[in-house]
XYZ file of C-alpha atoms in Angstrom:
358
model
C 146.794 5.249 -78.344
C 148.667 5.708 -75.064
C 151.555 3.316 -74.465
C 151.396 0.371 -72.106
C 153.862 1.108 -69.312
C 155.436 -2.012 -67.778
C 157.304 -2.063 -64.486
C 157.101 1.711 -64.166
C 154.947 1.936 -61.071
C 154.158 -0.226 -58.055
C 150.622 1.167 -58.318
C 149.715 -1.080 -61.235
C 150.043 -4.786 -61.824
C 152.841 -6.014 -64.039
C 151.859 -5.696 -67.687
C 148.553 -3.877 -67.060
C 147.829 -0.777 -69.161
C 148.514 2.471 -67.394
C 144.939 3.589 -68.075
C 143.774 1.237 -65.301
C 145.394 3.495 -62.710
C 142.754 5.597 -60.993
C 143.229 9.096 -59.648
C 143.112 9.920 -55.967
C 139.508 10.402 -54.775
C 138.271 13.788 -53.534
C 138.617 14.534 -49.837
C 135.669 14.201 -47.464
C 135.232 17.998 -47.452
C 135.236 18.078 -51.240
C 132.734 15.229 -51.393
C 130.442 17.177 -49.062
C 130.605 20.195 -51.392
C 129.820 18.010 -54.406
C 126.975 16.215 -52.633
C 125.270 19.513 -51.811
C 125.717 20.792 -55.363
C 124.450 17.527 -56.843
C 121.349 17.603 -54.660
C 120.417 20.988 -56.125
C 120.820 19.709 -59.702
C 119.782 16.034 -59.770
C 120.507 13.931 -62.855
C 119.263 10.816 -64.590
C 121.635 8.409 -66.335
C 120.430 8.166 -69.939
C 121.834 6.050 -72.767
C 121.811 8.635 -75.552
C 123.300 6.214 -78.087
C 124.642 2.657 -77.874
C 127.371 2.393 -75.264
C 127.176 6.085 -74.330
C 125.369 6.928 -71.097
C 125.316 10.501 -69.819
C 124.208 12.153 -66.592
C 121.439 14.519 -67.688
C 119.612 17.188 -65.696
C 116.353 18.226 -67.330
C 113.378 20.410 -66.480
C 110.859 19.706 -69.287
C 108.234 22.449 -68.614
C 105.342 21.300 -70.868
C 104.020 24.083 -73.054
C 107.307 25.993 -73.062
C 108.188 27.623 -76.364
C 111.959 27.437 -75.965
C 114.504 24.868 -74.780
C 117.928 25.853 -73.470
C 120.675 23.214 -73.650
C 123.805 23.815 -71.553
C 127.225 22.378 -72.503
C 130.094 22.751 -70.031
C 133.770 23.168 -70.869
C 136.736 20.803 -70.825
C 136.812 18.397 -67.872
C 134.113 20.447 -66.160
C 130.624 19.784 -64.865
C 127.046 20.879 -65.466
C 127.260 22.344 -61.942
C 128.926 25.420 -63.417
C 125.567 26.424 -64.955
C 123.623 26.564 -61.651
C 122.688 30.234 -61.911
C 122.005 30.175 -65.644
C 119.799 27.082 -65.280
C 117.814 28.906 -62.583
C 117.318 31.847 -64.955
C 116.280 29.784 -67.963
C 114.015 27.415 -66.007
C 111.668 30.251 -64.990
C 109.971 30.196 -68.398
C 111.777 27.620 -70.535
C 112.572 23.938 -70.728
C 116.142 23.255 -69.585
C 118.645 20.496 -70.322
C 122.214 20.193 -69.008
C 124.528 17.203 -68.982
C 127.943 16.036 -67.873
C 130.008 15.072 -70.891
C 131.369 11.527 -71.026
C 134.045 11.100 -68.347
C 133.022 14.202 -66.406
C 130.867 14.855 -63.358
C 128.360 12.075 -62.789
C 128.715 10.493 -66.245
C 130.621 7.198 -66.670
C 134.432 7.340 -66.816
C 135.625 4.258 -68.705
C 139.413 3.835 -69.152
C 139.194 3.875 -72.945
C 141.264 6.322 -74.980
C 138.891 6.648 -77.943
C 135.925 7.277 -75.654
C 137.100 10.871 -75.177
C 137.804 11.778 -78.799
C 136.347 14.997 -80.181
C 134.255 12.972 -82.639
C 132.673 10.866 -79.882
C 131.912 13.866 -77.681
C 130.475 15.730 -80.665
C 128.186 12.814 -81.477
C 127.065 12.670 -77.828
C 125.984 16.309 -78.018
C 124.207 15.658 -81.316
C 122.312 12.784 -79.691
C 121.279 14.924 -76.691
C 120.165 17.695 -79.049
C 118.068 15.254 -81.063
C 116.515 13.710 -77.943
C 115.316 17.031 -76.540
C 114.358 18.833 -79.768
C 110.635 19.569 -80.002
C 108.979 20.658 -83.286
C 107.837 24.252 -83.112
C 110.009 25.065 -80.084
C 113.167 27.140 -80.453
C 116.416 25.572 -79.247
C 119.273 27.637 -77.847
C 122.608 26.024 -76.971
C 124.674 27.717 -74.263
C 128.256 26.466 -74.191
C 131.555 27.217 -72.495
C 135.196 26.917 -73.562
C 135.862 23.639 -75.406
C 132.138 22.928 -75.224
C 131.706 25.789 -77.691
C 133.728 23.863 -80.275
C 131.453 20.857 -79.831
C 128.361 23.052 -80.214
C 129.713 24.710 -83.358
C 130.652 21.342 -84.868
C 127.161 19.940 -84.262
C 125.518 23.089 -85.618
C 127.656 22.960 -88.780
C 126.876 19.259 -89.334
C 123.172 19.858 -88.793
C 123.083 22.676 -91.344
C 125.093 20.678 -93.897
C 122.989 17.499 -93.720
C 120.093 16.744 -96.065
C 117.497 17.183 -94.729
C 118.770 19.581 -92.055
C 119.379 18.074 -88.638
C 117.751 19.113 -85.358
C 117.582 22.909 -85.253
C 119.834 25.183 -83.251
C 118.141 28.578 -83.298
C 120.745 30.403 -81.230
C 124.227 29.903 -79.788
C 125.558 31.583 -76.652
C 129.299 30.915 -76.432
C 131.350 31.847 -73.361
C 135.141 31.761 -73.146
C 135.172 30.440 -76.714
C 138.005 30.111 -79.226
C 138.314 29.528 -82.972
C 141.369 27.282 -82.720
C 142.078 25.056 -79.715
C 145.151 25.917 -77.648
C 148.211 23.727 -77.956
C 148.147 20.605 -75.819
C 150.369 21.200 -72.769
C 153.347 18.865 -72.863
C 152.488 17.717 -69.353
C 149.655 15.607 -70.796
C 152.232 13.353 -72.433
C 153.418 12.181 -69.010
C 152.337 8.761 -67.675
C 148.916 8.842 -66.067
C 150.173 7.773 -62.632
C 152.509 10.795 -62.650
C 149.620 13.104 -63.551
C 147.581 11.566 -60.731
C 150.328 12.360 -58.229
C 150.485 15.910 -59.599
C 146.707 16.396 -59.648
C 146.438 18.743 -56.619
C 149.128 21.001 -58.054
C 147.588 20.909 -61.535
C 144.211 21.808 -60.080
C 145.705 24.750 -58.201
C 147.425 25.949 -61.378
C 144.176 25.775 -63.334
C 142.295 27.698 -60.668
C 144.955 30.417 -60.658
C 144.301 30.994 -64.364
C 140.564 30.289 -64.551
C 139.519 32.328 -61.521
C 139.806 36.100 -61.246
C 141.817 37.666 -58.441
C 138.567 38.961 -56.910
C 137.301 35.396 -56.799
C 140.450 34.089 -55.164
C 140.005 36.882 -52.605
C 136.402 35.756 -51.995
C 134.884 39.197 -52.550
C 131.280 38.039 -53.132
C 129.141 35.115 -52.005
C 129.161 33.656 -55.530
C 132.943 33.877 -55.678
C 133.379 32.297 -52.251
C 131.123 29.419 -53.278
C 133.165 28.932 -56.442
C 136.367 28.773 -54.386
C 135.025 25.655 -52.709
C 133.345 24.088 -55.736
C 136.137 24.404 -58.324
C 138.726 22.301 -56.423
C 136.073 19.664 -55.651
C 135.064 19.326 -59.322
C 138.712 19.131 -60.374
C 139.530 16.531 -57.704
C 136.713 14.310 -58.991
C 138.259 14.145 -62.471
C 140.092 11.003 -63.533
C 143.513 11.965 -64.900
C 143.394 9.350 -67.638
C 140.231 11.034 -68.902
C 141.869 14.470 -68.731
C 144.902 13.222 -70.646
C 142.797 11.526 -73.337
C 140.502 14.556 -73.597
C 143.193 17.183 -74.062
C 145.316 15.061 -76.384
C 142.310 14.704 -78.723
C 140.900 18.222 -78.367
C 139.867 19.704 -81.702
C 137.627 22.362 -83.250
C 135.551 22.825 -86.408
C 137.173 24.366 -89.467
C 136.918 28.067 -90.242
C 134.580 27.236 -93.114
C 132.292 25.285 -90.789
C 132.284 28.138 -88.283
C 131.403 30.624 -91.008
C 128.558 28.394 -92.196
C 127.086 28.533 -88.694
C 127.507 32.298 -88.503
C 125.593 32.679 -91.754
C 122.492 30.995 -90.305
C 122.512 31.006 -86.499
C 122.353 34.095 -84.246
C 125.278 34.080 -81.819
C 126.123 35.787 -78.554
C 129.741 35.580 -77.425
C 130.685 36.509 -73.850
C 134.267 36.751 -72.633
C 135.803 37.240 -69.233
C 137.599 40.580 -69.430
C 140.626 39.127 -67.630
C 140.444 35.542 -68.913
C 143.945 34.100 -68.617
C 143.054 30.805 -70.321
C 141.138 32.069 -73.362
C 141.913 35.790 -73.740
C 139.111 37.996 -75.117
C 141.225 38.427 -78.252
C 140.758 34.724 -79.015
C 137.006 35.048 -78.590
C 137.069 38.115 -80.850
C 138.703 36.016 -83.595
C 135.833 33.558 -83.356
C 133.342 36.415 -83.389
C 134.844 37.703 -86.635
C 134.330 34.300 -88.263
C 130.749 34.109 -87.021
C 129.857 37.583 -88.282
C 128.853 36.302 -91.695
C 125.115 36.789 -91.970
C 122.998 36.068 -88.904
C 123.075 38.538 -85.978
C 126.211 38.163 -83.876
C 127.472 40.211 -80.964
C 130.228 40.002 -78.381
C 130.445 41.320 -74.830
C 133.026 41.096 -72.082
C 132.312 40.956 -68.362
C 134.622 42.995 -66.183
C 136.467 41.511 -63.212
C 135.972 37.943 -64.427
C 138.207 35.262 -65.882
C 137.405 31.940 -67.564
C 134.607 30.933 -65.155
C 132.706 34.158 -65.788
C 129.243 32.568 -65.484
C 130.055 31.592 -61.897
C 132.067 34.667 -60.950
C 129.459 37.239 -61.983
C 126.206 35.375 -62.616
C 124.143 38.575 -62.518
C 126.015 40.200 -65.408
C 126.109 37.004 -67.455
C 122.424 36.297 -66.830
C 121.458 39.780 -67.966
C 123.173 39.199 -71.311
C 121.881 35.632 -71.628
C 118.291 36.540 -70.753
C 118.168 39.260 -73.390
C 119.639 36.899 -75.977
C 117.154 34.121 -75.246
C 114.303 36.564 -75.725
C 115.779 37.899 -78.972
C 116.096 34.376 -80.407
C 112.486 33.609 -79.536
C 111.285 36.860 -81.101
C 113.333 36.464 -84.282
C 111.180 35.663 -87.335
C 112.030 32.413 -89.089
C 111.849 31.936 -92.858
C 108.929 29.647 -93.705
C 111.080 27.338 -95.825
C 113.638 26.845 -93.096
C 111.014 26.330 -90.401
C 109.219 23.719 -92.520
C 112.408 21.840 -93.342
C 113.513 21.830 -89.733
C 110.151 20.730 -88.382
C 110.104 17.770 -90.744
C 113.694 16.891 -89.856
C 113.369 16.658 -86.075
C 114.195 12.999 -85.417
C 112.641 10.523 -83.042
C 114.481 9.290 -79.953
C 116.197 6.311 -81.603
C 119.868 6.247 -82.499
C 119.065 5.180 -86.068
C 117.682 8.637 -86.764
C 120.972 10.237 -85.705
C 123.337 8.341 -88.004
C 124.094 11.429 -90.037
C 126.121 12.691 -87.057
C 127.868 9.453 -86.100
C 128.983 8.969 -89.697
C 131.073 12.138 -89.641
C 134.821 11.531 -90.029
C 136.952 11.452 -86.916
C 139.210 14.403 -86.102
C 141.798 12.161 -84.428
């Protein structure tokens, strides 16, 4: 747990935990950018399990034969999936959510609330809530969200009976092992809050391609305004707790997913945060049975789905169709159909009982 800092800042009352210090709010211009983006992708606050409420955007589409669930990366927002949601929603049911502490989801000042285990169980609960018997489910994830998706998929396959099905995984900017926690996240939260504009600028320099920073296309110019606004809305206590507890499934768990679940991995050719070589290491682990392929998108970095949505959507659209068309073994389909849980938390205890990675 983070220490309690006494007498270290006039910003907090004597003896109060540092986690009560809030970050600086976004500017009026940044709030205007966020408001417009939020209007295009409205959300509903849903309690997915006791004490855990998430901001969820859903487009149910009755009669659809496939659901696509989007999982954003570390300290991000479902807003990053705008173009991919538009693609999937043409013919499929769509679900996207802000992870706990991010976007429009609650941001409580509680260290354990942002542990890998808690975030993993949140995703498992969302998956269970929106799983429909007889409908394929594809999870599209980014960066650290890929680790959460892989962990849930591994737990689902290992449980008896199997958990809610994941019929395909599209992983962007993904890694097999999480990067080392930057030492800066061991600083007091009030210091991180003061440094937030500079930290945001440093992240954008790595996560955005040079062509994006030069504003060469309309999508890239839009991203130049959105990325700083999303970053400014983050609470630095949440960021610190998130990165300090960042984890990933084991190699054995990853291989178990690769043996059963078709995977598409997409990397930004010039990703300075998660180099394509790191994604290739994950691809090698996933190439253990089920179809798996990897592509890179030129002139993009870590936010590839926003920098070149046309190229990413072409790959994603083909993958979604291939998952739907893939024949399913009768035994597996029967087991999965009987295992799709109801909407109550009691039916999801097999996920919440997993050991913590803290």
